[in-house]
mmCIF file of C-alpha atoms in Angstrom:
data_model
loop_
_atom_site.group_PDB
_atom_site.id
_atom_site.type_symbol
_atom_site.label_atom_id
_atom_site.label_comp_id
_atom_site.label_asym_id
_atom_site.label_seq_id
_atom_site.Cartn_x
_atom_site.Cartn_y
_atom_site.Cartn_z
ATOM 1 C CA UNK A 212 -4.113 -10.361 19.605
ATOM 2 C CA UNK A 213 -3.661 -12.635 16.626
ATOM 3 C CA UNK A 214 -0.619 -14.893 16.643
ATOM 4 C CA UNK A 215 1.782 -14.023 13.832
ATOM 5 C CA UNK A 216 1.630 -17.667 12.546
ATOM 6 C CA UNK A 217 -2.168 -17.767 12.421
ATOM 7 C CA UNK A 218 -3.271 -17.273 8.859
ATOM 8 C CA UNK A 219 -6.764 -15.733 8.176
ATOM 9 C CA UNK A 220 -9.018 -17.654 5.751
ATOM 10 C CA UNK A 221 -10.578 -15.572 3.020
ATOM 11 C CA UNK A 222 -14.389 -16.040 2.550
ATOM 12 C CA UNK A 223 -15.455 -15.603 -0.930
ATOM 13 C CA UNK A 224 -18.299 -13.441 -2.193
ATOM 14 C CA UNK A 225 -19.375 -16.053 -4.708
ATOM 15 C CA UNK A 226 -20.313 -18.396 -1.826
ATOM 16 C CA UNK A 227 -23.068 -16.208 -0.763
ATOM 17 C CA UNK A 228 -24.134 -13.978 -3.648
ATOM 18 C CA UNK A 229 -25.814 -15.190 -6.997
ATOM 19 C CA UNK A 230 -23.976 -13.776 -10.034
ATOM 20 C CA UNK A 231 -25.987 -10.835 -11.556
ATOM 21 C CA UNK A 232 -28.195 -10.386 -8.523
ATOM 22 C CA UNK A 233 -28.168 -8.072 -5.478
ATOM 23 C CA UNK A 234 -25.009 -8.975 -3.428
ATOM 24 C CA UNK A 235 -26.849 -9.193 -0.147
ATOM 25 C CA UNK A 236 -27.358 -12.058 2.207
ATOM 26 C CA UNK A 237 -28.624 -12.587 5.788
ATOM 27 C CA UNK A 238 -27.540 -15.412 7.958
ATOM 28 C CA UNK A 239 -28.882 -15.938 11.450
ATOM 29 C CA UNK A 240 -26.989 -18.477 13.373
ATOM 30 C CA UNK A 241 -25.753 -19.698 16.845
ATOM 31 C CA UNK A 242 -21.936 -19.484 17.150
ATOM 32 C CA UNK A 243 -21.593 -22.827 19.072
ATOM 33 C CA UNK A 244 -17.724 -23.061 18.731
ATOM 34 C CA UNK A 245 -14.779 -20.672 18.350
ATOM 35 C CA UNK A 246 -14.351 -19.286 14.922
ATOM 36 C CA UNK A 247 -10.830 -18.999 13.589
ATOM 37 C CA UNK A 248 -9.447 -15.890 12.011
ATOM 38 C CA UNK A 249 -11.034 -15.050 8.677
ATOM 39 C CA UNK A 250 -11.717 -12.057 6.397
ATOM 40 C CA UNK A 251 -14.440 -11.472 3.747
ATOM 41 C CA UNK A 252 -14.548 -10.240 0.115
ATOM 42 C CA UNK A 253 -17.613 -8.170 1.382
ATOM 43 C CA UNK A 254 -18.670 -6.003 4.194
ATOM 44 C CA UNK A 255 -20.520 -7.644 7.195
ATOM 45 C CA UNK A 256 -22.877 -6.069 9.530
ATOM 46 C CA UNK A 257 -23.099 -8.022 12.717
ATOM 47 C CA UNK A 258 -26.218 -7.894 15.227
ATOM 48 C CA UNK A 259 -25.522 -9.828 18.336
ATOM 49 C CA UNK A 260 -28.954 -11.236 19.370
ATOM 50 C CA UNK A 261 -28.135 -13.498 22.352
ATOM 51 C CA UNK A 262 -25.327 -14.467 24.617
ATOM 52 C CA UNK A 263 -21.667 -13.237 24.755
ATOM 53 C CA UNK A 264 -18.184 -14.064 23.619
ATOM 54 C CA UNK A 265 -14.847 -12.373 22.557
ATOM 55 C CA UNK A 266 -14.495 -10.673 19.239
ATOM 56 C CA UNK A 267 -10.714 -10.707 18.288
ATOM 57 C CA UNK A 268 -9.202 -8.645 15.639
ATOM 58 C CA UNK A 269 -5.423 -8.285 14.844
ATOM 59 C CA UNK A 270 -4.990 -5.596 17.439
ATOM 60 C CA UNK A 271 -7.355 -6.194 20.329
ATOM 61 C CA UNK A 272 -9.991 -8.400 21.987
ATOM 62 C CA UNK A 273 -13.349 -7.306 23.129
ATOM 63 C CA UNK A 274 -16.325 -8.835 24.770
ATOM 64 C CA UNK A 275 -19.532 -8.640 22.739
ATOM 65 C CA UNK A 276 -22.908 -9.135 24.136
ATOM 66 C CA UNK A 277 -26.640 -9.152 23.113
ATOM 67 C CA UNK A 278 -27.463 -5.912 21.470
ATOM 68 C CA UNK A 279 -24.024 -5.123 20.177
ATOM 69 C CA UNK A 280 -23.757 -3.879 16.574
ATOM 70 C CA UNK A 281 -20.657 -3.532 14.489
ATOM 71 C CA UNK A 282 -19.376 -3.537 11.003
ATOM 72 C CA UNK A 283 -16.515 -5.482 9.485
ATOM 73 C CA UNK A 284 -14.989 -4.055 6.333
ATOM 74 C CA UNK A 285 -13.689 -6.083 3.444
ATOM 75 C CA UNK A 286 -10.355 -7.656 4.262
ATOM 76 C CA UNK A 287 -10.599 -7.209 8.008
ATOM 77 C CA UNK A 288 -9.300 -10.332 9.691
ATOM 78 C CA UNK A 289 -11.293 -11.351 12.851
ATOM 79 C CA UNK A 290 -12.359 -14.252 15.042
ATOM 80 C CA UNK A 291 -14.662 -15.281 17.843
ATOM 81 C CA UNK A 292 -13.578 -17.003 21.130
ATOM 82 C CA UNK A 293 -14.801 -17.790 24.667
ATOM 83 C CA UNK A 294 -18.345 -18.270 23.558
ATOM 84 C CA UNK A 295 -21.271 -18.502 25.970
ATOM 85 C CA UNK A 296 -24.568 -18.917 24.047
ATOM 86 C CA UNK A 297 -23.629 -16.393 21.357
ATOM 87 C CA UNK A 298 -26.080 -15.965 18.527
ATOM 88 C CA UNK A 299 -25.721 -13.354 15.858
ATOM 89 C CA UNK A 300 -27.421 -12.095 12.601
ATOM 90 C CA UNK A 301 -24.725 -11.500 9.915
ATOM 91 C CA UNK A 302 -25.774 -9.262 7.053
ATOM 92 C CA UNK A 303 -23.173 -9.617 4.109
ATOM 93 C CA UNK A 304 -23.199 -7.092 1.401
ATOM 94 C CA UNK A 305 -21.331 -5.399 -1.281
ATOM 95 C CA UNK A 306 -21.270 -1.923 0.137
ATOM 96 C CA UNK A 307 -20.975 0.177 -3.044
ATOM 97 C CA UNK A 308 -23.802 -1.747 -4.652
ATOM 98 C CA UNK A 309 -26.231 -2.116 -1.744
ATOM 99 C CA UNK A 310 -25.515 1.137 0.094
ATOM 100 C CA UNK A 311 -24.166 3.317 -2.758
ATOM 101 C CA UNK A 312 -23.253 6.969 -2.098
ATOM 102 C CA UNK A 313 -26.151 8.149 -4.327
ATOM 103 C CA UNK A 314 -28.453 7.177 -1.441
ATOM 104 C CA UNK A 315 -27.159 10.133 0.579
ATOM 105 C CA UNK A 316 -26.547 7.981 3.700
ATOM 106 C CA UNK A 317 -23.276 9.710 3.978
ATOM 107 C CA UNK A 318 -25.318 12.815 5.031
ATOM 108 C CA UNK A 319 -25.951 11.040 8.403
ATOM 109 C CA UNK A 320 -23.285 11.613 10.999
ATOM 110 C CA UNK A 321 -24.422 8.422 12.719
ATOM 111 C CA UNK A 322 -23.827 6.436 9.436
ATOM 112 C CA UNK A 323 -20.381 8.021 9.000
ATOM 113 C CA UNK A 324 -19.414 6.878 12.510
ATOM 114 C CA UNK A 325 -20.851 3.451 12.570
ATOM 115 C CA UNK A 326 -20.304 2.271 8.971
ATOM 116 C CA UNK A 327 -17.075 4.201 8.112
ATOM 117 C CA UNK A 328 -15.055 5.483 11.051
ATOM 118 C CA UNK A 329 -15.593 2.647 13.641
ATOM 119 C CA UNK A 330 -14.415 -0.129 11.387
ATOM 120 C CA UNK A 331 -11.278 1.826 10.365
ATOM 121 C CA UNK A 332 -10.431 2.409 14.053
ATOM 122 C CA UNK A 333 -11.115 -1.161 15.063
ATOM 123 C CA UNK A 334 -8.878 -2.373 12.250
ATOM 124 C CA UNK A 335 -5.916 -0.105 12.961
ATOM 125 C CA UNK A 336 -5.765 0.431 16.725
ATOM 126 C CA UNK A 337 -8.665 -1.098 18.453
ATOM 127 C CA UNK A 338 -11.769 0.597 19.856
ATOM 128 C CA UNK A 339 -13.145 0.552 23.456
ATOM 129 C CA UNK A 340 -16.682 1.335 22.162
ATOM 130 C CA UNK A 341 -19.328 -0.417 20.035
ATOM 131 C CA UNK A 342 -22.942 0.510 19.550
ATOM 132 C CA UNK A 343 -25.186 -1.540 21.925
ATOM 133 C CA UNK A 344 -28.949 -1.472 21.376
ATOM 134 C CA UNK A 345 -31.477 -1.701 24.008
ATOM 135 C CA UNK A 346 -34.240 -4.379 23.861
ATOM 136 C CA UNK A 347 -36.643 -2.434 21.967
ATOM 137 C CA UNK A 348 -34.289 -1.189 19.406
ATOM 138 C CA UNK A 349 -32.583 -4.661 19.015
ATOM 139 C CA UNK A 350 -36.166 -6.040 18.383
ATOM 140 C CA UNK A 351 -36.637 -3.478 15.602
ATOM 141 C CA UNK A 352 -33.278 -4.145 13.977
ATOM 142 C CA UNK A 353 -33.725 -7.842 14.162
ATOM 143 C CA UNK A 354 -37.202 -7.512 12.668
ATOM 144 C CA UNK A 355 -35.841 -5.586 9.652
ATOM 145 C CA UNK A 356 -33.023 -8.185 9.190
ATOM 146 C CA UNK A 357 -35.588 -11.080 9.472
ATOM 147 C CA UNK A 358 -37.771 -9.342 6.753
ATOM 148 C CA UNK A 359 -34.776 -8.958 4.509
ATOM 149 C CA UNK A 360 -33.891 -12.693 5.000
ATOM 150 C CA UNK A 361 -37.384 -13.719 4.198
ATOM 151 C CA UNK A 362 -37.407 -11.697 1.008
ATOM 152 C CA UNK A 363 -34.046 -13.145 -0.105
ATOM 153 C CA UNK A 364 -35.277 -16.781 0.547
ATOM 154 C CA UNK A 365 -38.749 -16.360 -0.840
ATOM 155 C CA UNK A 366 -37.661 -14.664 -4.116
ATOM 156 C CA UNK A 367 -41.112 -13.240 -4.811
ATOM 157 C CA UNK A 368 -41.348 -10.858 -7.692
ATOM 158 C CA UNK A 369 -39.550 -7.652 -6.612
ATOM 159 C CA UNK A 370 -37.769 -9.404 -3.764
ATOM 160 C CA UNK A 371 -34.477 -7.844 -4.698
ATOM 161 C CA UNK A 372 -35.732 -4.202 -4.589
ATOM 162 C CA UNK A 373 -37.538 -4.739 -1.441
ATOM 163 C CA UNK A 374 -34.482 -6.461 0.310
ATOM 164 C CA UNK A 375 -32.397 -3.621 -0.711
ATOM 165 C CA UNK A 376 -34.909 -1.140 0.640
ATOM 166 C CA UNK A 377 -35.029 -3.012 3.964
ATOM 167 C CA UNK A 378 -31.197 -2.846 4.009
ATOM 168 C CA UNK A 379 -31.292 0.907 3.606
ATOM 169 C CA UNK A 380 -34.022 1.264 6.284
ATOM 170 C CA UNK A 381 -31.904 -0.713 8.630
ATOM 171 C CA UNK A 382 -28.795 1.352 7.929
ATOM 172 C CA UNK A 383 -30.729 4.551 8.677
ATOM 173 C CA UNK A 384 -32.352 3.063 11.822
ATOM 174 C CA UNK A 385 -28.997 2.066 13.193
ATOM 175 C CA UNK A 386 -27.346 5.449 12.186
ATOM 176 C CA UNK A 387 -30.200 7.337 14.204
ATOM 177 C CA UNK A 388 -29.485 4.966 17.211
ATOM 178 C CA UNK A 389 -25.821 5.915 17.035
ATOM 179 C CA UNK A 390 -26.672 9.444 16.968
ATOM 180 C CA UNK A 391 -28.517 9.224 20.251
ATOM 181 C CA UNK A 392 -25.473 7.725 22.212
ATOM 182 C CA UNK A 393 -24.026 9.941 24.722
ATOM 183 C CA UNK A 394 -20.839 8.067 25.650
ATOM 184 C CA UNK A 395 -17.597 10.098 24.981
ATOM 185 C CA UNK A 396 -16.071 7.807 22.402
ATOM 186 C CA UNK A 397 -18.981 7.692 20.025
ATOM 187 C CA UNK A 398 -19.669 11.533 20.518
ATOM 188 C CA UNK A 399 -16.207 12.179 19.314
ATOM 189 C CA UNK A 400 -16.704 10.024 16.134
ATOM 190 C CA UNK A 401 -20.025 11.793 15.677
ATOM 191 C CA UNK A 402 -18.181 15.084 15.565
ATOM 192 C CA UNK A 403 -15.889 13.900 13.032
ATOM 193 C CA UNK A 404 -18.830 12.250 11.165
ATOM 194 C CA UNK A 405 -20.448 15.745 10.982
ATOM 195 C CA UNK A 406 -17.287 16.987 9.289
ATOM 196 C CA UNK A 407 -17.533 14.178 6.678
ATOM 197 C CA UNK A 408 -21.196 14.905 6.286
ATOM 198 C CA UNK A 409 -20.549 18.699 5.669
ATOM 199 C CA UNK A 410 -17.919 17.642 3.055
ATOM 200 C CA UNK A 411 -20.456 15.533 1.267
ATOM 201 C CA UNK A 412 -23.152 18.001 1.389
ATOM 202 C CA UNK A 413 -20.982 21.044 0.330
ATOM 203 C CA UNK A 414 -18.516 19.189 -1.748
ATOM 204 C CA UNK A 415 -18.521 21.712 -4.654
ATOM 205 C CA UNK A 416 -18.418 24.812 -2.458
ATOM 206 C CA UNK A 417 -15.370 26.471 -1.037
ATOM 207 C CA UNK A 418 -14.363 24.795 2.264
ATOM 208 C CA UNK A 419 -11.619 25.714 4.574
ATOM 209 C CA UNK A 420 -9.862 23.979 7.399
ATOM 210 C CA UNK A 421 -11.086 26.567 9.856
ATOM 211 C CA UNK A 422 -14.779 26.247 8.626
ATOM 212 C CA UNK A 423 -14.493 22.467 9.011
ATOM 213 C CA UNK A 424 -12.977 22.768 12.473
ATOM 214 C CA UNK A 425 -15.976 24.863 13.471
ATOM 215 C CA UNK A 426 -18.350 22.250 12.233
ATOM 216 C CA UNK A 427 -16.548 19.701 14.338
ATOM 217 C CA UNK A 428 -16.253 21.935 17.454
ATOM 218 C CA UNK A 429 -12.476 21.312 17.429
ATOM 219 C CA UNK A 430 -9.362 23.370 16.829
ATOM 220 C CA UNK A 431 -7.800 23.050 13.426
ATOM 221 C CA UNK A 432 -4.842 21.103 14.949
ATOM 222 C CA UNK A 433 -7.127 18.654 16.878
ATOM 223 C CA UNK A 434 -9.312 18.129 13.725
ATOM 224 C CA UNK A 435 -6.110 17.402 11.706
ATOM 225 C CA UNK A 436 -4.823 14.926 14.250
ATOM 226 C CA UNK A 437 -8.172 13.139 14.260
ATOM 227 C CA UNK A 438 -8.179 12.834 10.557
ATOM 228 C CA UNK A 439 -4.659 11.560 10.356
ATOM 229 C CA UNK A 440 -5.269 9.090 13.168
ATOM 230 C CA UNK A 441 -8.430 7.639 11.645
ATOM 231 C CA UNK A 442 -8.310 8.288 7.861
ATOM 232 C CA UNK A 443 -4.564 8.556 7.506
ATOM 233 C CA UNK A 444 -4.747 11.809 5.710
ATOM 234 C CA UNK A 445 -5.474 15.553 6.437
ATOM 235 C CA UNK A 446 -8.950 17.017 6.170
ATOM 236 C CA UNK A 447 -8.082 18.896 2.884
ATOM 237 C CA UNK A 448 -6.577 15.789 1.469
ATOM 238 C CA UNK A 449 -9.705 13.890 2.119
ATOM 239 C CA UNK A 450 -11.787 16.670 0.592
ATOM 240 C CA UNK A 451 -9.657 16.393 -2.517
ATOM 241 C CA UNK A 452 -10.192 12.707 -2.810
ATOM 242 C CA UNK A 453 -13.848 13.043 -2.352
ATOM 243 C CA UNK A 454 -13.917 15.671 -5.193
ATOM 244 C CA UNK A 455 -11.925 13.319 -7.380
ATOM 245 C CA UNK A 456 -14.362 10.361 -6.671
ATOM 246 C CA UNK A 457 -17.205 12.592 -7.919
ATOM 247 C CA UNK A 458 -15.056 13.568 -10.881
ATOM 248 C CA UNK A 459 -14.566 9.902 -11.839
ATOM 249 C CA UNK A 460 -18.253 9.335 -11.776
ATOM 250 C CA UNK A 461 -18.775 12.343 -14.223
ATOM 251 C CA UNK A 462 -15.951 11.092 -16.445
ATOM 252 C CA UNK A 463 -17.694 7.820 -16.752
ATOM 253 C CA UNK A 464 -21.345 9.030 -17.137
ATOM 254 C CA UNK A 465 -21.120 12.335 -18.850
ATOM 255 C CA UNK A 466 -19.498 13.828 -22.081
ATOM 256 C CA UNK A 467 -18.443 17.031 -20.236
ATOM 257 C CA UNK A 468 -15.158 18.369 -20.815
ATOM 258 C CA UNK A 469 -12.344 18.015 -18.212
ATOM 259 C CA UNK A 470 -12.532 21.895 -17.506
ATOM 260 C CA UNK A 471 -16.443 21.443 -16.933
ATOM 261 C CA UNK A 472 -15.933 18.545 -14.503
ATOM 262 C CA UNK A 473 -13.213 20.327 -12.622
ATOM 263 C CA UNK A 474 -15.498 23.276 -11.950
ATOM 264 C CA UNK A 475 -18.487 21.063 -11.236
ATOM 265 C CA UNK A 476 -16.679 19.088 -8.460
ATOM 266 C CA UNK A 477 -15.241 22.183 -6.621
ATOM 267 C CA UNK A 478 -11.877 22.826 -8.372
ATOM 268 C CA UNK A 479 -11.379 26.435 -9.663
ATOM 269 C CA UNK A 480 -8.416 25.556 -11.728
ATOM 270 C CA UNK A 481 -8.566 22.861 -14.308
ATOM 271 C CA UNK A 482 -4.730 22.400 -14.329
ATOM 272 C CA UNK A 483 -4.555 21.928 -10.515
ATOM 273 C CA UNK A 484 -7.509 19.399 -10.880
ATOM 274 C CA UNK A 485 -5.562 17.439 -13.538
ATOM 275 C CA UNK A 486 -2.374 17.475 -11.475
ATOM 276 C CA UNK A 487 -4.229 16.175 -8.355
ATOM 277 C CA UNK A 488 -6.060 13.570 -10.498
ATOM 278 C CA UNK A 489 -2.880 12.180 -11.926
ATOM 279 C CA UNK A 490 -1.137 12.183 -8.476
ATOM 280 C CA UNK A 491 -3.891 10.074 -6.834
ATOM 281 C CA UNK A 492 -5.309 8.054 -9.776
ATOM 282 C CA UNK A 493 -2.073 7.493 -11.638
ATOM 283 C CA UNK A 494 -3.407 8.647 -14.961
ATOM 284 C CA UNK A 495 -4.765 11.923 -16.406
ATOM 285 C CA UNK A 496 -8.586 12.518 -16.493
ATOM 286 C CA UNK A 497 -8.733 11.879 -20.211
ATOM 287 C CA UNK A 498 -6.727 8.612 -19.961
ATOM 288 C CA UNK A 499 -9.102 7.576 -17.249
ATOM 289 C CA UNK A 500 -12.176 8.205 -19.476
ATOM 290 C CA UNK A 501 -10.454 6.543 -22.426
ATOM 291 C CA UNK A 502 -9.626 3.407 -20.487
ATOM 292 C CA UNK A 503 -13.312 3.234 -18.989
ATOM 293 C CA UNK A 504 -14.764 3.515 -22.489
ATOM 294 C CA UNK A 505 -12.479 0.899 -23.868
ATOM 295 C CA UNK A 506 -13.382 -1.487 -21.030
ATOM 296 C CA UNK A 507 -17.086 -0.872 -21.607
ATOM 297 C CA UNK A 508 -16.764 -1.493 -25.331
ATOM 298 C CA UNK A 509 -14.984 -4.901 -24.789
ATOM 299 C CA UNK A 510 -17.844 -6.134 -22.552
ATOM 300 C CA UNK A 511 -20.542 -5.369 -24.985
#
């Protein structure tokens, strides 16, 4: 556990990503000495390729070994200690840009579990499990990461598009690997991941707590406890947030009226939509659109 007096250094995105280019970098390195607590302005996907050591967060310490895969979210402080031949591939990326929701990755329960739920649990209360790849799967994952690194270093025409495509391929591959795991902890996260996937796929349709609980294979009370433990909100509150995020996109990208957008994202009552929007976004839908248009006009 981190000592209260130990401050975490913040690693800056500008040190790894070129302005105006795809925010993606691949670093393959031996970890020869202890790494002090630090956090990032970007997401980090870690592939452990050799050796072992201790991965330390603010809430727990876990041994990591060759084959382990885990994701560190923006702002998550962590460190490495007790190293024995540890080598890793760190893939640094701006998640909303490199793996945007439009790619439909959220429709993969394994993606929800590995890239969204695990990092939250690890950050808040520790997690006994992490994905561990066998030799063949680790070779495949490392091959994709190395191909990505080669594209980013070579900068041949189209390198950015190909590197981004390789990152998506790696994310899908790891998500499928996660879906094959049979251990209790990841299976529980997968069940919750299925609920998140169902929400993403049927966002505009009527969804009930009872229906979501059936999707997860849980009782309504168990599902609600799981959501509150991991996401710090109820399933219905999370559904409302997803719909509002979709509404924000339409407010920015279309000229649809507020009523049309409310209906398009799953709200039957535009007044209720406006109240929820103001509660969570701190402004009305019209004010949100107006502020966005004003910001856009100033940057032209």
